[in-house]
Amino acid sequence: MKIFKMPKAEPKTIQELMQRAAALAGLTLGEVAELAHVKVPKNFKREKGWTGQLIEFCLGASAGSKTQQDFAKLGIELKTIPIDEQGKPLETTYVCFAPLTNIAGIEWQTSSVKNKIQQVLWVPIDGRREVAPQDRCIATPFLWSPDIEQDNQLRSDWEELMEMIALGQIENITARHGQYLQLRPKAANGNALTEAVGKNGQVINTRPRGFYLRKEFTGEILQAFFNSDKSGY
DNA sequence: CAGTGATCATTT
DNA sequence: AAATGATCACTG
């Protein structure tokens, strides 16, 4: 049984990060919140990113809204993911904003999506709505990098979506496009607007969009890990 | 407004 | 019941 202690600084090595993460396994959000001296919301209607921020804090990620990975030095992105009793994801996973202008010449290999998910520290957490947030248990965190097949799956979807954007078809893209990577609105509300390319190449205003990993995709990642999990948790 | 962290809630 | 489209809080 590992005892979790709040970190004072950013982890300097992957080993240090993974040790901190491993120490969170089995704890409830309520227990972790107490260690962090914060209150657990009764629901997430008004604090949707609460869990992610808590885990960031617990692992020593530097706060702020940077476009880079959470642990840039280590090249690792942190993602909490809500799961059900079978370990299946309950929500899609937000990756990053989609560029809607000046996208000529942009490529998968250097894209924000590719960069963000090169190496992810997944922290699966019970996300069942029938369980009170304070009682939701943290499962075993694990490190993942896309294999060739997964990279190809995402690249294929990404190229399809980016081509539509480049051709001024942004308004025709729905969340139904993309088998593993989808494009959905990502904003504070429906009034938020940003520039994009219209049907005839003109500048139009549209709702900002973000890339999301479908549950089918993250579900396979989780399943692959749980099937080989030797942690005994 | 753009970006971080995501889940909510209406529609299908 | 599941997925899409909408939304919440906070920081530069």
PDB file of C-alpha atoms (C1' of nucleotides) in Angstrom:
ATOM      1  CA  MET A   1       0.000   0.000   0.000  1.00  0.00           C
ATOM      2  CA  LYS A   2       1.542   3.229  -1.125  1.00  0.00           C
ATOM      3  CA  ILE A   3       0.859   6.417   0.749  1.00  0.00           C
ATOM      4  CA  PHE A   4       0.175   9.406  -1.412  1.00  0.00           C
ATOM      5  CA  LYS A   5       1.810  12.733  -0.552  1.00  0.00           C
ATOM      6  CA  MET A   6       1.123  15.987  -2.312  1.00  0.00           C
ATOM      7  CA  PRO A   7       4.092  16.884  -4.535  1.00  0.00           C
ATOM      8  CA  LYS A   8       5.960  20.132  -4.104  1.00  0.00           C
ATOM      9  CA  ALA A   9       7.284  20.342  -7.652  1.00  0.00           C
ATOM     10  CA  GLU A  10       6.998  18.954 -11.142  1.00  0.00           C
ATOM     11  CA  PRO A  11       8.195  15.389 -11.539  1.00  0.00           C
ATOM     12  CA  LYS A  12      11.657  15.300 -13.088  1.00  0.00           C
ATOM     13  CA  THR A  13      11.455  11.813 -14.491  1.00  0.00           C
ATOM     14  CA  ILE A  14       8.801   9.517 -15.876  1.00  0.00           C
ATOM     15  CA  GLN A  15       9.488   7.162 -12.989  1.00  0.00           C
ATOM     16  CA  GLU A  16       8.750   9.901 -10.487  1.00  0.00           C
ATOM     17  CA  LEU A  17       5.534  10.813 -12.295  1.00  0.00           C
ATOM     18  CA  MET A  18       4.393   7.204 -12.498  1.00  0.00           C
ATOM     19  CA  GLN A  19       5.092   6.633  -8.810  1.00  0.00           C
ATOM     20  CA  ARG A  20       2.927   9.595  -7.894  1.00  0.00           C
ATOM     21  CA  ALA A  21       0.191   8.397 -10.215  1.00  0.00           C
ATOM     22  CA  ALA A  22       0.333   4.834  -8.920  1.00  0.00           C
ATOM     23  CA  ALA A  23      -0.108   6.102  -5.372  1.00  0.00           C
ATOM     24  CA  LEU A  24      -3.490   7.556  -6.369  1.00  0.00           C
ATOM     25  CA  ALA A  25      -4.895   4.212  -7.477  1.00  0.00           C
ATOM     26  CA  GLY A  26      -7.641   2.962  -5.228  1.00  0.00           C
ATOM     27  CA  LEU A  27      -8.305   6.314  -3.606  1.00  0.00           C
ATOM     28  CA  THR A  28     -11.636   8.076  -3.963  1.00  0.00           C
ATOM     29  CA  LEU A  29     -11.946  11.624  -5.229  1.00  0.00           C
ATOM     30  CA  GLY A  30     -13.133  12.555  -1.734  1.00  0.00           C
ATOM     31  CA  GLU A  31      -9.953  11.209  -0.137  1.00  0.00           C
ATOM     32  CA  VAL A  32      -7.736  12.920  -2.665  1.00  0.00           C
ATOM     33  CA  ALA A  33      -9.628  16.194  -2.344  1.00  0.00           C
ATOM     34  CA  GLU A  34      -9.050  16.127   1.404  1.00  0.00           C
ATOM     35  CA  LEU A  35      -5.307  15.711   0.882  1.00  0.00           C
ATOM     36  CA  ALA A  36      -5.391  18.611  -1.548  1.00  0.00           C
ATOM     37  CA  HIS A  37      -7.527  20.681   0.804  1.00  0.00           C
ATOM     38  CA  VAL A  38     -10.303  21.282  -1.682  1.00  0.00           C
ATOM     39  CA  LYS A  39     -14.027  20.570  -1.583  1.00  0.00           C
ATOM     40  CA  VAL A  40     -15.667  18.002  -3.830  1.00  0.00           C
ATOM     41  CA  PRO A  41     -18.617  19.359  -5.818  1.00  0.00           C
ATOM     42  CA  LYS A  42     -21.919  17.506  -5.423  1.00  0.00           C
ATOM     43  CA  ASN A  43     -22.027  17.173  -9.192  1.00  0.00           C
ATOM     44  CA  PHE A  44     -20.047  18.442 -12.137  1.00  0.00           C
ATOM     45  CA  LYS A  45     -22.733  20.598 -13.702  1.00  0.00           C
ATOM     46  CA  ARG A  46     -20.786  23.711 -12.863  1.00  0.00           C
ATOM     47  CA  GLU A  47     -17.257  22.339 -12.590  1.00  0.00           C
ATOM     48  CA  LYS A  48     -16.813  19.971 -15.478  1.00  0.00           C
ATOM     49  CA  GLY A  49     -13.045  20.076 -15.409  1.00  0.00           C
ATOM     50  CA  TRP A  50     -12.722  19.655 -11.637  1.00  0.00           C
ATOM     51  CA  THR A  51     -11.395  16.106 -11.670  1.00  0.00           C
ATOM     52  CA  GLY A  52      -8.776  16.837 -14.290  1.00  0.00           C
ATOM     53  CA  GLN A  53      -7.537  19.876 -12.403  1.00  0.00           C
ATOM     54  CA  LEU A  54      -7.356  17.914  -9.154  1.00  0.00           C
ATOM     55  CA  ILE A  55      -5.258  15.147 -10.682  1.00  0.00           C
ATOM     56  CA  GLU A  56      -3.026  17.703 -12.403  1.00  0.00           C
ATOM     57  CA  PHE A  57      -2.391  19.301  -9.043  1.00  0.00           C
ATOM     58  CA  CYS A  58      -1.748  15.954  -7.388  1.00  0.00           C
ATOM     59  CA  LEU A  59       0.841  14.975  -9.960  1.00  0.00           C
ATOM     60  CA  GLY A  60       2.581  18.329  -9.900  1.00  0.00           C
ATOM     61  CA  ALA A  61       1.616  19.572 -13.345  1.00  0.00           C
ATOM     62  CA  SER A  62       2.261  23.262 -13.762  1.00  0.00           C
ATOM     63  CA  ALA A  63      -1.030  25.136 -13.958  1.00  0.00           C
ATOM     64  CA  GLY A  64      -2.068  27.416 -16.786  1.00  0.00           C
ATOM     65  CA  SER A  65      -3.513  27.095 -20.241  1.00  0.00           C
ATOM     66  CA  LYS A  66      -0.619  26.087 -22.410  1.00  0.00           C
ATOM     67  CA  THR A  67      -0.886  24.465 -25.802  1.00  0.00           C
ATOM     68  CA  GLN A  68       1.876  22.058 -24.907  1.00  0.00           C
ATOM     69  CA  GLN A  69       1.650  18.802 -23.013  1.00  0.00           C
ATOM     70  CA  ASP A  70       1.048  18.838 -19.260  1.00  0.00           C
ATOM     71  CA  PHE A  71       4.526  17.512 -18.629  1.00  0.00           C
ATOM     72  CA  ALA A  72       6.318  19.075 -21.570  1.00  0.00           C
ATOM     73  CA  LYS A  73       9.787  18.094 -20.359  1.00  0.00           C
ATOM     74  CA  LEU A  74       8.732  14.468 -20.208  1.00  0.00           C
ATOM     75  CA  GLY A  75       6.633  14.710 -23.363  1.00  0.00           C
ATOM     76  CA  ILE A  76       3.579  13.434 -21.535  1.00  0.00           C
ATOM     77  CA  GLU A  77      -0.056  14.543 -21.708  1.00  0.00           C
ATOM     78  CA  LEU A  78      -2.337  13.853 -18.742  1.00  0.00           C
ATOM     79  CA  LYS A  79      -5.919  12.730 -19.338  1.00  0.00           C
ATOM     80  CA  THR A  80      -8.487  11.641 -16.797  1.00  0.00           C
ATOM     81  CA  ILE A  81     -11.155   9.435 -18.332  1.00  0.00           C
ATOM     82  CA  PRO A  82     -14.523   8.528 -16.787  1.00  0.00           C
ATOM     83  CA  ILE A  83     -15.281   4.801 -16.906  1.00  0.00           C
ATOM     84  CA  ASP A  84     -18.153   2.498 -15.981  1.00  0.00           C
ATOM     85  CA  GLU A  85     -18.011  -0.716 -13.928  1.00  0.00           C
ATOM     86  CA  GLN A  86     -16.678  -2.601 -16.940  1.00  0.00           C
ATOM     87  CA  GLY A  87     -13.860  -0.174 -17.504  1.00  0.00           C
ATOM     88  CA  LYS A  88     -15.464   1.299 -20.598  1.00  0.00           C
ATOM     89  CA  PRO A  89     -15.272   5.046 -21.245  1.00  0.00           C
ATOM     90  CA  LEU A  90     -18.391   7.073 -20.456  1.00  0.00           C
ATOM     91  CA  GLU A  91     -17.329  10.158 -22.385  1.00  0.00           C
ATOM     92  CA  THR A  92     -15.317  11.092 -25.447  1.00  0.00           C
ATOM     93  CA  THR A  93     -11.897  12.605 -24.861  1.00  0.00           C
ATOM     94  CA  TYR A  94     -11.100  16.162 -25.861  1.00  0.00           C
ATOM     95  CA  VAL A  95      -7.749  16.533 -27.594  1.00  0.00           C
ATOM     96  CA  CYS A  96      -7.293  20.073 -28.847  1.00  0.00           C
ATOM     97  CA  PHE A  97      -8.765  22.863 -30.954  1.00  0.00           C
ATOM     98  CA  ALA A  98      -8.998  22.422 -34.696  1.00  0.00           C
ATOM     99  CA  PRO A  99      -7.241  25.020 -36.855  1.00  0.00           C
ATOM    100  CA  LEU A 100      -9.802  26.571 -39.210  1.00  0.00           C
ATOM    101  CA  THR A 101      -7.626  29.090 -41.044  1.00  0.00           C
ATOM    102  CA  ASN A 102      -4.112  29.120 -42.506  1.00  0.00           C
ATOM    103  CA  ILE A 103      -4.111  25.363 -42.753  1.00  0.00           C
ATOM    104  CA  ALA A 104      -2.356  25.090 -46.100  1.00  0.00           C
ATOM    105  CA  GLY A 105       0.595  22.736 -45.878  1.00  0.00           C
ATOM    106  CA  ILE A 106      -0.285  21.491 -42.413  1.00  0.00           C
ATOM    107  CA  GLU A 107       0.536  17.818 -41.909  1.00  0.00           C
ATOM    108  CA  TRP A 108      -0.394  15.017 -39.553  1.00  0.00           C
ATOM    109  CA  GLN A 109       3.138  14.453 -38.336  1.00  0.00           C
ATOM    110  CA  THR A 110       3.418  18.001 -37.021  1.00  0.00           C
ATOM    111  CA  SER A 111      -0.234  18.490 -36.106  1.00  0.00           C
ATOM    112  CA  SER A 112      -1.498  19.423 -32.656  1.00  0.00           C
ATOM    113  CA  VAL A 113      -3.457  16.193 -32.408  1.00  0.00           C
ATOM    114  CA  LYS A 114      -0.426  14.036 -33.131  1.00  0.00           C
ATOM    115  CA  ASN A 115       1.704  16.058 -30.745  1.00  0.00           C
ATOM    116  CA  LYS A 116      -0.799  15.929 -27.917  1.00  0.00           C
ATOM    117  CA  ILE A 117      -1.355  12.200 -27.946  1.00  0.00           C
ATOM    118  CA  GLN A 118       2.185  10.992 -28.620  1.00  0.00           C
ATOM    119  CA  GLN A 119       2.375   9.881 -25.027  1.00  0.00           C
ATOM    120  CA  VAL A 120      -0.581   9.992 -22.652  1.00  0.00           C
ATOM    121  CA  LEU A 121      -0.838   9.223 -18.958  1.00  0.00           C
ATOM    122  CA  TRP A 122      -4.392   7.911 -18.688  1.00  0.00           C
ATOM    123  CA  VAL A 123      -6.029   8.155 -15.277  1.00  0.00           C
ATOM    124  CA  PRO A 124      -9.268   6.143 -15.426  1.00  0.00           C
ATOM    125  CA  ILE A 125     -11.786   7.180 -12.791  1.00  0.00           C
ATOM    126  CA  ASP A 126     -15.220   5.827 -11.944  1.00  0.00           C
ATOM    127  CA  GLY A 127     -17.535   8.242 -13.722  1.00  0.00           C
ATOM    128  CA  ARG A 128     -20.894   6.626 -13.057  1.00  0.00           C
ATOM    129  CA  ARG A 129     -23.448   9.304 -12.369  1.00  0.00           C
ATOM    130  CA  GLU A 130     -25.186   7.153  -9.762  1.00  0.00           C
ATOM    131  CA  VAL A 131     -22.017   7.312  -7.670  1.00  0.00           C
ATOM    132  CA  ALA A 132     -21.452  10.565  -5.767  1.00  0.00           C
ATOM    133  CA  PRO A 133     -18.314  12.385  -6.970  1.00  0.00           C
ATOM    134  CA  GLN A 134     -16.652  12.063  -3.553  1.00  0.00           C
ATOM    135  CA  ASP A 135     -17.055   8.284  -3.668  1.00  0.00           C
ATOM    136  CA  ARG A 136     -15.722   7.815  -7.176  1.00  0.00           C
ATOM    137  CA  CYS A 137     -12.641   5.634  -7.177  1.00  0.00           C
ATOM    138  CA  ILE A 138      -9.445   6.205  -9.136  1.00  0.00           C
ATOM    139  CA  ALA A 139      -8.305   3.138 -11.065  1.00  0.00           C
ATOM    140  CA  THR A 140      -4.761   2.293 -12.129  1.00  0.00           C
ATOM    141  CA  PRO A 141      -3.116   5.076 -14.159  1.00  0.00           C
ATOM    142  CA  PHE A 142      -1.025   3.934 -17.103  1.00  0.00           C
ATOM    143  CA  LEU A 143       1.172   5.314 -19.849  1.00  0.00           C
ATOM    144  CA  TRP A 144       0.180   4.858 -23.472  1.00  0.00           C
ATOM    145  CA  SER A 145       1.543   5.716 -26.893  1.00  0.00           C
ATOM    146  CA  PRO A 146      -0.341   5.031 -30.120  1.00  0.00           C
ATOM    147  CA  ASP A 147       0.871   2.011 -32.058  1.00  0.00           C
ATOM    148  CA  ILE A 148       1.163   2.052 -35.850  1.00  0.00           C
ATOM    149  CA  GLU A 149      -2.433   0.973 -36.367  1.00  0.00           C
ATOM    150  CA  GLN A 150      -3.859   3.539 -33.952  1.00  0.00           C
ATOM    151  CA  ASP A 151      -1.719   6.269 -35.470  1.00  0.00           C
ATOM    152  CA  ASN A 152      -3.019   5.365 -38.911  1.00  0.00           C
ATOM    153  CA  GLN A 153      -6.609   5.326 -37.717  1.00  0.00           C
ATOM    154  CA  LEU A 154      -6.324   8.812 -36.303  1.00  0.00           C
ATOM    155  CA  ARG A 155      -4.319  10.141 -39.235  1.00  0.00           C
ATOM    156  CA  SER A 156      -6.953   8.915 -41.657  1.00  0.00           C
ATOM    157  CA  ASP A 157      -9.761  10.683 -39.797  1.00  0.00           C
ATOM    158  CA  TRP A 158      -7.654  13.768 -39.251  1.00  0.00           C
ATOM    159  CA  GLU A 159      -6.801  14.038 -42.956  1.00  0.00           C
ATOM    160  CA  GLU A 160     -10.443  13.643 -43.940  1.00  0.00           C
ATOM    161  CA  LEU A 161     -11.571  16.341 -41.524  1.00  0.00           C
ATOM    162  CA  MET A 162      -8.740  18.718 -42.340  1.00  0.00           C
ATOM    163  CA  GLU A 163      -9.397  18.362 -46.060  1.00  0.00           C
ATOM    164  CA  MET A 164     -13.022  19.324 -45.547  1.00  0.00           C
ATOM    165  CA  ILE A 165     -11.948  22.323 -43.511  1.00  0.00           C
ATOM    166  CA  ALA A 166      -9.443  23.307 -46.193  1.00  0.00           C
ATOM    167  CA  LEU A 167     -12.131  23.040 -48.871  1.00  0.00           C
ATOM    168  CA  GLY A 168     -14.455  25.355 -46.982  1.00  0.00           C
ATOM    169  CA  GLN A 169     -16.739  22.545 -45.846  1.00  0.00           C
ATOM    170  CA  ILE A 170     -16.543  23.276 -42.137  1.00  0.00           C
ATOM    171  CA  GLU A 171     -20.299  23.877 -41.901  1.00  0.00           C
ATOM    172  CA  ASN A 172     -20.914  20.444 -43.407  1.00  0.00           C
ATOM    173  CA  ILE A 173     -18.836  18.623 -40.829  1.00  0.00           C
ATOM    174  CA  THR A 174     -20.790  16.962 -38.035  1.00  0.00           C
ATOM    175  CA  ALA A 175     -19.752  14.761 -35.124  1.00  0.00           C
ATOM    176  CA  ARG A 176     -20.654  11.795 -37.338  1.00  0.00           C
ATOM    177  CA  HIS A 177     -17.562  12.260 -39.449  1.00  0.00           C
ATOM    178  CA  GLY A 178     -14.456  10.330 -38.490  1.00  0.00           C
ATOM    179  CA  GLN A 179     -14.370   6.765 -37.243  1.00  0.00           C
ATOM    180  CA  TYR A 180     -12.123   7.367 -34.242  1.00  0.00           C
ATOM    181  CA  LEU A 181     -11.468  11.102 -34.250  1.00  0.00           C
ATOM    182  CA  GLN A 182     -14.425  13.455 -34.441  1.00  0.00           C
ATOM    183  CA  LEU A 183     -14.935  17.209 -34.661  1.00  0.00           C
ATOM    184  CA  ARG A 184     -17.390  18.916 -32.338  1.00  0.00           C
ATOM    185  CA  PRO A 185     -18.081  22.425 -31.043  1.00  0.00           C
ATOM    186  CA  LYS A 186     -15.755  23.501 -28.258  1.00  0.00           C
ATOM    187  CA  ALA A 187     -16.631  26.803 -26.681  1.00  0.00           C
ATOM    188  CA  ALA A 188     -18.075  28.522 -23.650  1.00  0.00           C
ATOM    189  CA  ASN A 189     -21.418  28.755 -25.455  1.00  0.00           C
ATOM    190  CA  GLY A 190     -23.083  28.932 -28.846  1.00  0.00           C
ATOM    191  CA  ASN A 191     -22.345  32.624 -29.207  1.00  0.00           C
ATOM    192  CA  ALA A 192     -18.598  32.149 -29.455  1.00  0.00           C
ATOM    193  CA  LEU A 193     -17.356  32.677 -32.990  1.00  0.00           C
ATOM    194  CA  THR A 194     -14.052  32.324 -34.756  1.00  0.00           C
ATOM    195  CA  GLU A 195     -12.865  32.705 -38.332  1.00  0.00           C
ATOM    196  CA  ALA A 196     -12.942  29.911 -40.873  1.00  0.00           C
ATOM    197  CA  VAL A 197     -12.943  29.412 -44.640  1.00  0.00           C
ATOM    198  CA  GLY A 198     -16.345  29.401 -46.359  1.00  0.00           C
ATOM    199  CA  LYS A 199     -17.661  27.549 -49.375  1.00  0.00           C
ATOM    200  CA  ASN A 200     -16.278  30.014 -51.881  1.00  0.00           C
ATOM    201  CA  GLY A 201     -13.020  30.628 -50.120  1.00  0.00           C
ATOM    202  CA  GLN A 202     -14.277  33.665 -48.276  1.00  0.00           C
ATOM    203  CA  VAL A 203     -13.772  34.286 -44.571  1.00  0.00           C
ATOM    204  CA  ILE A 204     -16.747  33.264 -42.469  1.00  0.00           C
ATOM    205  CA  ASN A 205     -17.474  33.127 -38.775  1.00  0.00           C
ATOM    206  CA  THR A 206     -18.296  29.811 -37.189  1.00  0.00           C
ATOM    207  CA  ARG A 207     -18.312  28.099 -33.823  1.00  0.00           C
ATOM    208  CA  PRO A 208     -14.875  26.979 -32.658  1.00  0.00           C
ATOM    209  CA  ARG A 209     -14.360  23.235 -33.038  1.00  0.00           C
ATOM    210  CA  GLY A 210     -12.270  20.723 -31.175  1.00  0.00           C
ATOM    211  CA  PHE A 211     -10.971  17.239 -31.920  1.00  0.00           C
ATOM    212  CA  TYR A 212     -12.328  14.456 -29.726  1.00  0.00           C
ATOM    213  CA  LEU A 213     -11.361  10.788 -29.424  1.00  0.00           C
ATOM    214  CA  ARG A 214     -14.425   8.566 -29.764  1.00  0.00           C
ATOM    215  CA  LYS A 215     -15.235   6.113 -27.000  1.00  0.00           C
ATOM    216  CA  GLU A 216     -14.552   3.201 -29.334  1.00  0.00           C
ATOM    217  CA  PHE A 217     -10.954   4.356 -29.637  1.00  0.00           C
ATOM    218  CA  THR A 218     -10.239   5.061 -25.967  1.00  0.00           C
ATOM    219  CA  GLY A 219     -12.203   1.930 -25.060  1.00  0.00           C
ATOM    220  CA  GLU A 220      -9.690  -0.215 -26.910  1.00  0.00           C
ATOM    221  CA  ILE A 221      -6.803   1.510 -25.179  1.00  0.00           C
ATOM    222  CA  LEU A 222      -8.355   0.845 -21.775  1.00  0.00           C
ATOM    223  CA  GLN A 223      -9.245  -2.720 -22.617  1.00  0.00           C
ATOM    224  CA  ALA A 224      -5.745  -3.474 -23.843  1.00  0.00           C
ATOM    225  CA  PHE A 225      -4.358  -2.209 -20.563  1.00  0.00           C
ATOM    226  CA  PHE A 226      -6.851  -3.844 -18.238  1.00  0.00           C
ATOM    227  CA  ASN A 227      -6.365  -7.172 -20.004  1.00  0.00           C
ATOM    228  CA  SER A 228      -2.653  -7.069 -19.327  1.00  0.00           C
ATOM    229  CA  ASP A 229      -2.879  -5.379 -15.957  1.00  0.00           C
ATOM    230  CA  LYS A 230      -0.756  -7.099 -13.340  1.00  0.00           C
ATOM    231  CA  SER A 231      -1.430  -4.555 -10.628  1.00  0.00           C
ATOM    232  CA  GLY A 232      -4.116  -6.703  -9.098  1.00  0.00           C
ATOM    233  CA  TYR A 233      -6.348  -3.731  -8.590  1.00  0.00           C
TER     234      TYR A 233
ATOM    235  C1'  DC B   1     -11.372  35.481 -27.773  1.00  0.00           C
ATOM    236  C1'  DA B   2      -8.378  31.310 -27.391  1.00  0.00           C
ATOM    237  C1'  DG B   3      -6.889  27.984 -24.719  1.00  0.00           C
ATOM    238  C1'  DT B   4      -6.784  24.701 -20.420  1.00  0.00           C
ATOM    239  C1'  DG B   5      -9.718  21.104 -17.851  1.00  0.00           C
ATOM    240  C1'  DA B   6     -13.994  18.253 -19.334  1.00  0.00           C
ATOM    241  C1'  DT B   7     -19.362  16.769 -18.557  1.00  0.00           C
ATOM    242  C1'  DC B   8     -24.102  18.066 -19.412  1.00  0.00           C
ATOM    243  C1'  DA B   9     -28.494  17.602 -21.610  1.00  0.00           C
ATOM    244  C1'  DT B  10     -31.165  17.436 -25.664  1.00  0.00           C
ATOM    245  C1'  DT B  11     -31.850  14.873 -29.734  1.00  0.00           C
ATOM    246  C1'  DT B  12     -31.905  10.720 -32.157  1.00  0.00           C
TER     247       DT B  12
ATOM    248  C1'  DA C   1     -29.565   4.197 -24.281  1.00  0.00           C
ATOM    249  C1'  DA C   2     -26.179   6.390 -26.883  1.00  0.00           C
ATOM    250  C1'  DA C   3     -24.294  10.053 -29.302  1.00  0.00           C
ATOM    251  C1'  DT C   4     -24.263  14.744 -30.821  1.00  0.00           C
ATOM    252  C1'  DG C   5     -24.213  19.396 -30.038  1.00  0.00           C
ATOM    253  C1'  DA C   6     -23.985  22.658 -26.107  1.00  0.00           C
ATOM    254  C1'  DT C   7     -22.095  24.316 -22.078  1.00  0.00           C
ATOM    255  C1'  DC C   8     -19.361  25.492 -17.329  1.00  0.00           C
ATOM    256  C1'  DA C   9     -15.216  27.511 -14.731  1.00  0.00           C
ATOM    257  C1'  DC C  10     -10.996  29.546 -15.061  1.00  0.00           C
ATOM    258  C1'  DT C  11      -6.583  31.860 -17.039  1.00  0.00           C
ATOM    259  C1'  DG C  12      -3.756  34.818 -20.435  1.00  0.00           C
TER     260       DG C  12
END
